[in-house]
Coordinates of C-alpha atoms and ligand atoms in Angstrom, one line a residue:
M1 CA 109.5 79.0 152.8
G2 CA 110.8 76.4 151.4
R3 CA 112.1 73.0 153.2
V4 CA 115.5 72.4 154.0
P5 CA 116.3 69.4 152.9
T6 CA 118.3 66.9 154.9
K7 CA 122.0 66.5 154.0
Q8 CA 121.0 62.6 152.9
Q9 CA 118.6 64.7 150.3
K10 CA 121.4 66.4 149.6
N11 CA 123.6 63.6 149.1
N12 CA 121.1 61.8 146.5
R13 CA 120.9 65.4 144.5
S14 CA 124.9 65.4 143.9
K15 CA 124.6 62.1 142.7
D16 CA 122.2 62.0 139.6
G17 CA 123.0 64.8 137.2
G18 CA 120.6 67.4 138.6
D19 CA 118.4 66.2 136.5
G20 CA 117.3 63.4 138.1
T21 CA 118.9 61.4 135.9
Q22 CA 120.1 58.5 137.9
E23 CA 123.9 58.8 137.1
K24 CA 126.0 57.3 139.7
Q25 CA 128.4 59.4 141.0
K26 CA 130.3 62.2 139.1
P27 CA 133.1 61.5 137.6
S28 CA 136.5 64.0 138.0
L29 CA 136.6 65.9 135.3
K30 CA 138.7 69.1 134.3
G31 CA 137.8 72.2 132.0
A32 CA 136.5 71.3 128.3
E33 CA 135.5 67.7 129.9
R34 CA 134.0 69.4 132.8
S35 CA 132.1 72.1 130.4
A36 CA 131.1 69.7 128.4
Y37 CA 129.6 67.1 130.9
F38 CA 127.4 69.8 132.4
A39 CA 126.1 72.0 129.1
R40 CA 125.1 68.3 128.3
R41 CA 123.2 67.8 131.2
E42 CA 121.6 71.7 131.5
A43 CA 120.7 70.7 127.4
A44 CA 118.6 67.6 128.5
K45 CA 116.4 69.6 131.1
V46 CA 115.7 72.4 129.0
L47 CA 115.3 69.0 125.8
R48 CA 112.8 67.5 127.7
V49 CA 110.5 71.1 128.5
V50 CA 110.5 71.5 124.5
L51 CA 110.3 67.6 123.5
Q52 CA 107.5 67.7 127.1
G53 CA 105.6 70.7 124.5
D54 CA 106.1 70.7 120.5
A55 CA 108.9 71.8 120.1
N56 CA 108.3 72.7 116.0
R57 CA 105.5 74.7 118.2
R58 CA 107.7 77.2 120.5
A59 CA 108.9 79.6 119.6
L60 CA 113.1 79.9 120.0
A61 CA 112.5 83.0 122.3
S62 CA 111.3 80.1 124.2
I63 CA 113.8 77.7 124.2
K64 CA 116.0 80.7 125.4
S65 CA 113.7 81.7 128.5
L66 CA 114.5 78.4 129.0
I67 CA 118.3 78.8 128.8
Y68 CA 118.8 82.2 130.5
K69 CA 117.8 80.7 133.9
P70 CA 120.5 80.8 136.8
S71 CA 120.3 77.5 136.9
V72 CA 121.8 77.2 133.5
R73 CA 126.1 77.5 133.8
N74 CA 126.6 77.5 130.4
K75 CA 124.3 79.4 128.2
K76 CA 125.9 79.4 124.6
A77 CA 126.8 76.3 124.6
T78 CA 123.8 74.8 126.3
F79 CA 121.7 76.8 123.6
A80 CA 124.1 75.5 120.2
L81 CA 123.7 72.0 121.5
I82 CA 120.0 72.2 121.6
C83 CA 119.6 74.2 118.5
Q84 CA 121.3 71.3 117.0
T85 CA 120.4 68.4 118.6
L86 CA 116.9 69.1 117.8
K87 CA 117.8 69.5 114.0
H88 CA 119.4 66.3 113.5
L89 CA 116.8 64.9 115.8
P90 CA 114.7 62.6 113.8
I91 CA 117.7 61.2 111.8
I92 CA 119.1 60.2 115.9
K93 CA 115.4 58.4 116.7
D94 CA 115.8 56.8 113.6
V95 CA 119.7 55.3 114.5
L96 CA 118.4 54.2 117.6
E97 CA 115.2 52.9 116.9
A98 CA 117.2 51.2 113.5
S99 CA 120.1 50.0 116.6
S100 CA 117.7 49.3 119.0
I101 CA 120.9 50.1 121.6
L102 CA 118.3 51.4 124.4
N103 CA 116.8 49.5 126.9
T104 CA 114.3 51.0 129.6
K105 CA 116.7 52.0 132.1
W106 CA 118.1 54.8 128.9
K107 CA 114.2 55.4 127.2
R108 CA 113.7 56.8 130.7
Q109 CA 116.8 59.7 130.0
Q110 CA 116.3 59.5 126.2
E111 CA 116.7 63.8 126.0
L112 CA 120.8 62.9 127.6
V113 CA 120.4 59.8 125.0
Y114 CA 119.5 62.1 122.3
I115 CA 122.3 65.1 123.0
I116 CA 125.7 62.6 123.9
V117 CA 124.2 60.5 120.5
Y118 CA 124.5 63.9 118.7
D119 CA 127.5 65.1 119.9
I120 CA 129.3 61.1 119.1
L121 CA 127.5 61.5 115.7
F122 CA 127.6 64.9 114.5
G123 CA 129.6 67.1 117.1
Q124 CA 132.6 67.4 119.2
A125 CA 134.3 64.1 120.4
V126 CA 132.9 62.6 123.1
A127 CA 135.6 62.3 126.4
V128 CA 134.2 59.6 128.4
A129 CA 132.8 61.3 131.5
G130 CA 129.2 59.4 132.6
D131 CA 127.7 56.9 133.1
A132 CA 125.1 57.9 129.8
E133 CA 128.7 58.7 127.6
K134 CA 130.2 55.4 128.8
Y135 CA 126.8 53.3 128.4
L136 CA 126.8 55.2 124.2
M137 CA 130.7 55.2 123.6
R138 CA 130.5 51.6 123.4
H139 CA 127.9 51.9 121.7
K140 CA 129.4 54.0 118.6
N141 CA 130.3 51.5 116.0
A142 CA 126.9 50.9 115.8
L143 CA 125.6 54.2 115.9
Q144 CA 127.9 55.9 113.3
S145 CA 127.4 52.5 111.2
T146 CA 123.6 53.0 111.3
L147 CA 123.5 56.0 110.1
K148 CA 125.5 54.9 107.0
Q149 CA 122.6 52.2 106.1
L150 CA 120.3 54.8 107.0
L151 CA 122.1 57.1 103.7
L152 CA 122.1 54.5 101.7
R153 CA 118.4 53.7 101.8
R154 CA 117.3 57.1 102.3
N155 CA 119.5 57.6 98.9
V156 CA 121.1 60.5 100.6
K157 CA 125.1 61.4 100.2
N158 CA 125.0 62.9 103.3
V159 CA 123.7 64.1 106.9
E160 CA 122.8 68.1 104.8
Q161 CA 121.1 66.5 102.5
L162 CA 118.8 63.6 104.8
I163 CA 118.1 66.5 107.1
A164 CA 116.6 68.4 104.1
L165 CA 114.4 65.4 103.4
N166 CA 113.5 64.7 107.0
Q167 CA 112.0 68.7 106.9
L168 CA 108.5 69.2 105.1
P169 CA 108.8 71.2 102.5
D170 CA 108.5 75.6 103.5
V171 CA 105.6 75.7 101.4
S172 CA 106.8 80.4 101.8
L173 CA 110.4 80.4 101.2
P174 CA 111.7 80.2 98.0
R175 CA 115.3 77.8 97.2
Y176 CA 118.5 79.3 95.9
V177 CA 121.6 78.1 94.6
R178 CA 124.9 79.9 94.7
V179 CA 126.7 79.3 91.4
N180 CA 129.6 77.8 91.6
T181 CA 131.8 80.6 89.7
L182 CA 134.5 78.3 89.4
K183 CA 133.4 75.3 87.4
L184 CA 129.9 77.1 85.5
D185 CA 129.2 80.8 84.8
V186 CA 126.0 82.6 86.0
D187 CA 124.1 82.5 82.6
S188 CA 125.0 79.4 82.2
A189 CA 123.4 77.6 84.7
L190 CA 120.2 79.7 84.9
L191 CA 119.6 78.5 80.7
E192 CA 120.3 74.9 82.1
L193 CA 118.0 75.6 85.1
K194 CA 114.8 77.3 83.1
E195 CA 114.8 74.1 80.9
K196 CA 112.6 72.9 83.8
Y197 CA 112.5 75.5 86.4
S198 CA 111.2 78.8 87.2
V199 CA 113.9 80.0 88.0
E200 CA 115.6 84.5 88.2
K201 CA 118.6 85.9 88.8
D202 CA 119.1 87.2 92.9
D203 CA 118.4 91.5 93.3
L204 CA 121.3 91.2 95.7
L205 CA 123.9 88.6 94.9
P206 CA 125.1 88.0 91.4
D207 CA 126.2 84.0 91.7
L208 CA 123.0 83.9 93.2
L209 CA 119.4 82.6 91.4
I210 CA 116.0 82.2 93.3
L211 CA 113.7 79.4 92.5
P212 CA 110.4 79.2 94.3
P213 CA 109.4 77.5 97.1
G214 CA 110.0 73.3 97.7
T215 CA 112.0 72.8 94.7
D216 CA 113.9 69.7 95.0
L217 CA 117.1 70.2 93.2
H218 CA 119.0 67.6 95.5
D219 CA 119.9 65.0 93.1
H220 CA 120.2 67.1 89.9
P221 CA 123.6 67.0 87.4
L222 CA 124.6 70.4 88.0
V223 CA 124.6 69.9 92.1
N224 CA 126.7 66.1 91.9
N225 CA 128.8 67.6 90.0
G226 CA 130.0 71.1 91.7
S227 CA 128.8 73.4 89.4
I228 CA 125.4 75.3 91.8
F229 CA 125.2 74.9 95.5
M230 CA 121.8 74.3 97.4
Q231 CA 123.1 77.2 99.9
G232 CA 120.6 80.2 101.7
K233 CA 120.7 83.4 100.5
A234 CA 122.0 84.5 104.5
S235 CA 124.9 81.6 104.1
S236 CA 125.9 82.9 100.5
M237 CA 126.6 86.6 102.3
V238 CA 128.8 86.0 104.5
A239 CA 131.6 85.5 101.5
P240 CA 130.6 88.5 99.8
A241 CA 130.3 90.9 103.1
L242 CA 134.3 90.1 103.1
N243 CA 134.6 90.7 100.0
P244 CA 137.8 89.2 99.6
E245 CA 140.5 90.1 96.1
P246 CA 142.4 87.1 94.0
G247 CA 145.6 86.9 96.1
W248 CA 144.5 87.3 99.6
E249 CA 145.2 85.3 102.4
V250 CA 141.6 84.5 104.6
I251 CA 141.5 82.0 107.3
D252 CA 137.5 80.5 107.8
A253 CA 137.4 79.0 111.4
C254 CA 134.9 77.4 111.4
A255 CA 134.5 75.8 108.4
A256 CA 133.4 72.2 107.5
P257 CA 131.0 70.9 105.7
G258 CA 132.8 74.4 103.4
N259 CA 130.7 76.1 101.9
K260 CA 131.7 79.5 102.7
T261 CA 135.5 78.1 102.7
V262 CA 134.5 77.1 98.3
H263 CA 132.7 80.7 98.2
L264 CA 135.9 82.6 99.1
A265 CA 137.9 80.3 96.7
A266 CA 135.1 81.2 94.0
L267 CA 135.6 84.8 94.9
M268 CA 139.3 85.3 95.1
K269 CA 139.4 83.2 91.9
R270 CA 141.5 80.2 93.0
K271 CA 144.4 82.9 93.5
G272 CA 145.6 83.0 97.0
R273 CA 145.3 80.8 100.3
I274 CA 142.7 80.1 102.4
I275 CA 142.9 78.6 105.9
A276 CA 140.2 76.0 106.1
C277 CA 139.8 74.7 110.3
E278 CA 137.5 72.1 111.3
L279 CA 137.2 70.5 114.7
N280 CA 135.2 67.4 114.3
K281 CA 137.1 64.6 112.0
Q282 CA 134.4 64.0 110.4
R283 CA 133.5 66.8 109.0
I284 CA 136.9 67.7 108.0
K285 CA 136.0 64.4 105.5
R286 CA 132.7 66.5 104.1
L287 CA 134.5 69.7 103.9
K288 CA 137.7 68.0 101.9
E289 CA 134.6 66.4 99.7
T290 CA 133.0 69.7 99.1
I291 CA 136.1 71.3 98.1
K292 CA 137.1 68.5 95.5
L293 CA 133.7 69.0 94.2
S294 CA 133.6 72.6 93.8
G295 CA 137.4 72.6 92.2
A296 CA 139.4 74.7 94.3
S297 CA 142.5 74.8 95.0
S298 CA 144.9 76.7 97.4
I299 CA 142.8 75.2 100.3
L300 CA 144.7 73.9 103.3
Ligands
SAM401 C1 128.0 75.9 111.5 S1 129.5 74.7 110.7 C2 129.8 75.8 110.0 C3 129.7 76.2 108.4 C4 129.8 76.2 107.6 N1 130.9 77.6 107.5 C5 129.5 76.2 106.3 O1 129.2 77.3 105.6 O2 129.5 75.3 105.5 C6 130.2 75.3 111.9 C7 131.8 74.3 112.6 O3 132.6 74.1 113.1 C8 133.3 73.2 113.5 N2 134.1 74.3 115.1 C9 133.1 74.4 116.0 N3 134.2 75.1 117.1 C10 135.3 74.7 116.0 C11 136.8 75.6 116.6 N4 136.9 76.3 117.7 N5 137.6 75.5 115.5 C12 137.4 74.6 113.8 N6 136.1 74.1 114.0 C13 135.1 74.5 115.2 C14 132.4 72.8 113.8 O4 133.0 71.2 114.0 C15 131.2 72.4 112.6 O5 131.8 71.7 111.2

């Protein structure tokens, strides 16, 4: 039998955000703000366990099993937040180190910091809620400009390229590129890539080409001019699954960075209308860049 906590212990617990981190009195929050506040703290607790092991060796199932504890209220949002934070973690760590904004107090709460910095730089707009949010939002400009400098230093155009650069080349999986048929036909792309790489057509998707594992096309002229998109097979299957016809009106509800939006535009041969929705202001910019690069029109 566990001991019943004293009134004082109960008061202390309600002040520490539930994860042992020293936050002042919980702010009074409403609706979405409140669930984001709790999802961040729940995600931080799980992230701490994951990082104490080895994030790379732990199977996704083990994150799921941590999430499915009854104490985690918003399981879907918490799971998404952890996966996205882990995906961006090397960048988040680099940005935090280069911006030198963390003192010992915040270093002790590093998992919560990682989660909030993910939201500030790549995710939802962060409402100024708990102490950690307040502290990090005060440094939002420093975090954003450090990220920009990091992109420049690593000679990449966007965060997706930086993530790809940080990942060790997977020696077992092939690389895929989708030919943007608004700009180039598949056979011409095949011919041009064959000059340097061993490349084949995918047997399922007519506009997809397969290259050997580890092939790096980040700076290839066909990528830079939007004739081909580095897009995985799963992602390239979504627009064909809808099988849109020219003239259709299609809604892409979660659009940025826009790979599937412009794939739809290619399948619809620029005829019809695509309504691309994106919640995140920074990612709207990226979506617009993708649309421009692809040469698609009729996307609202
Ligand atoms: C995984 S990404 C989408 C990738 C995109 N479909 C592609 O193929 O390039 C999810 C996007 O949905 C956006 N998002 C999430 N909830 C949204 C909502 N309620 N309305 C619009 N966009 C949303 C996120 O900001 C994020 O940019």
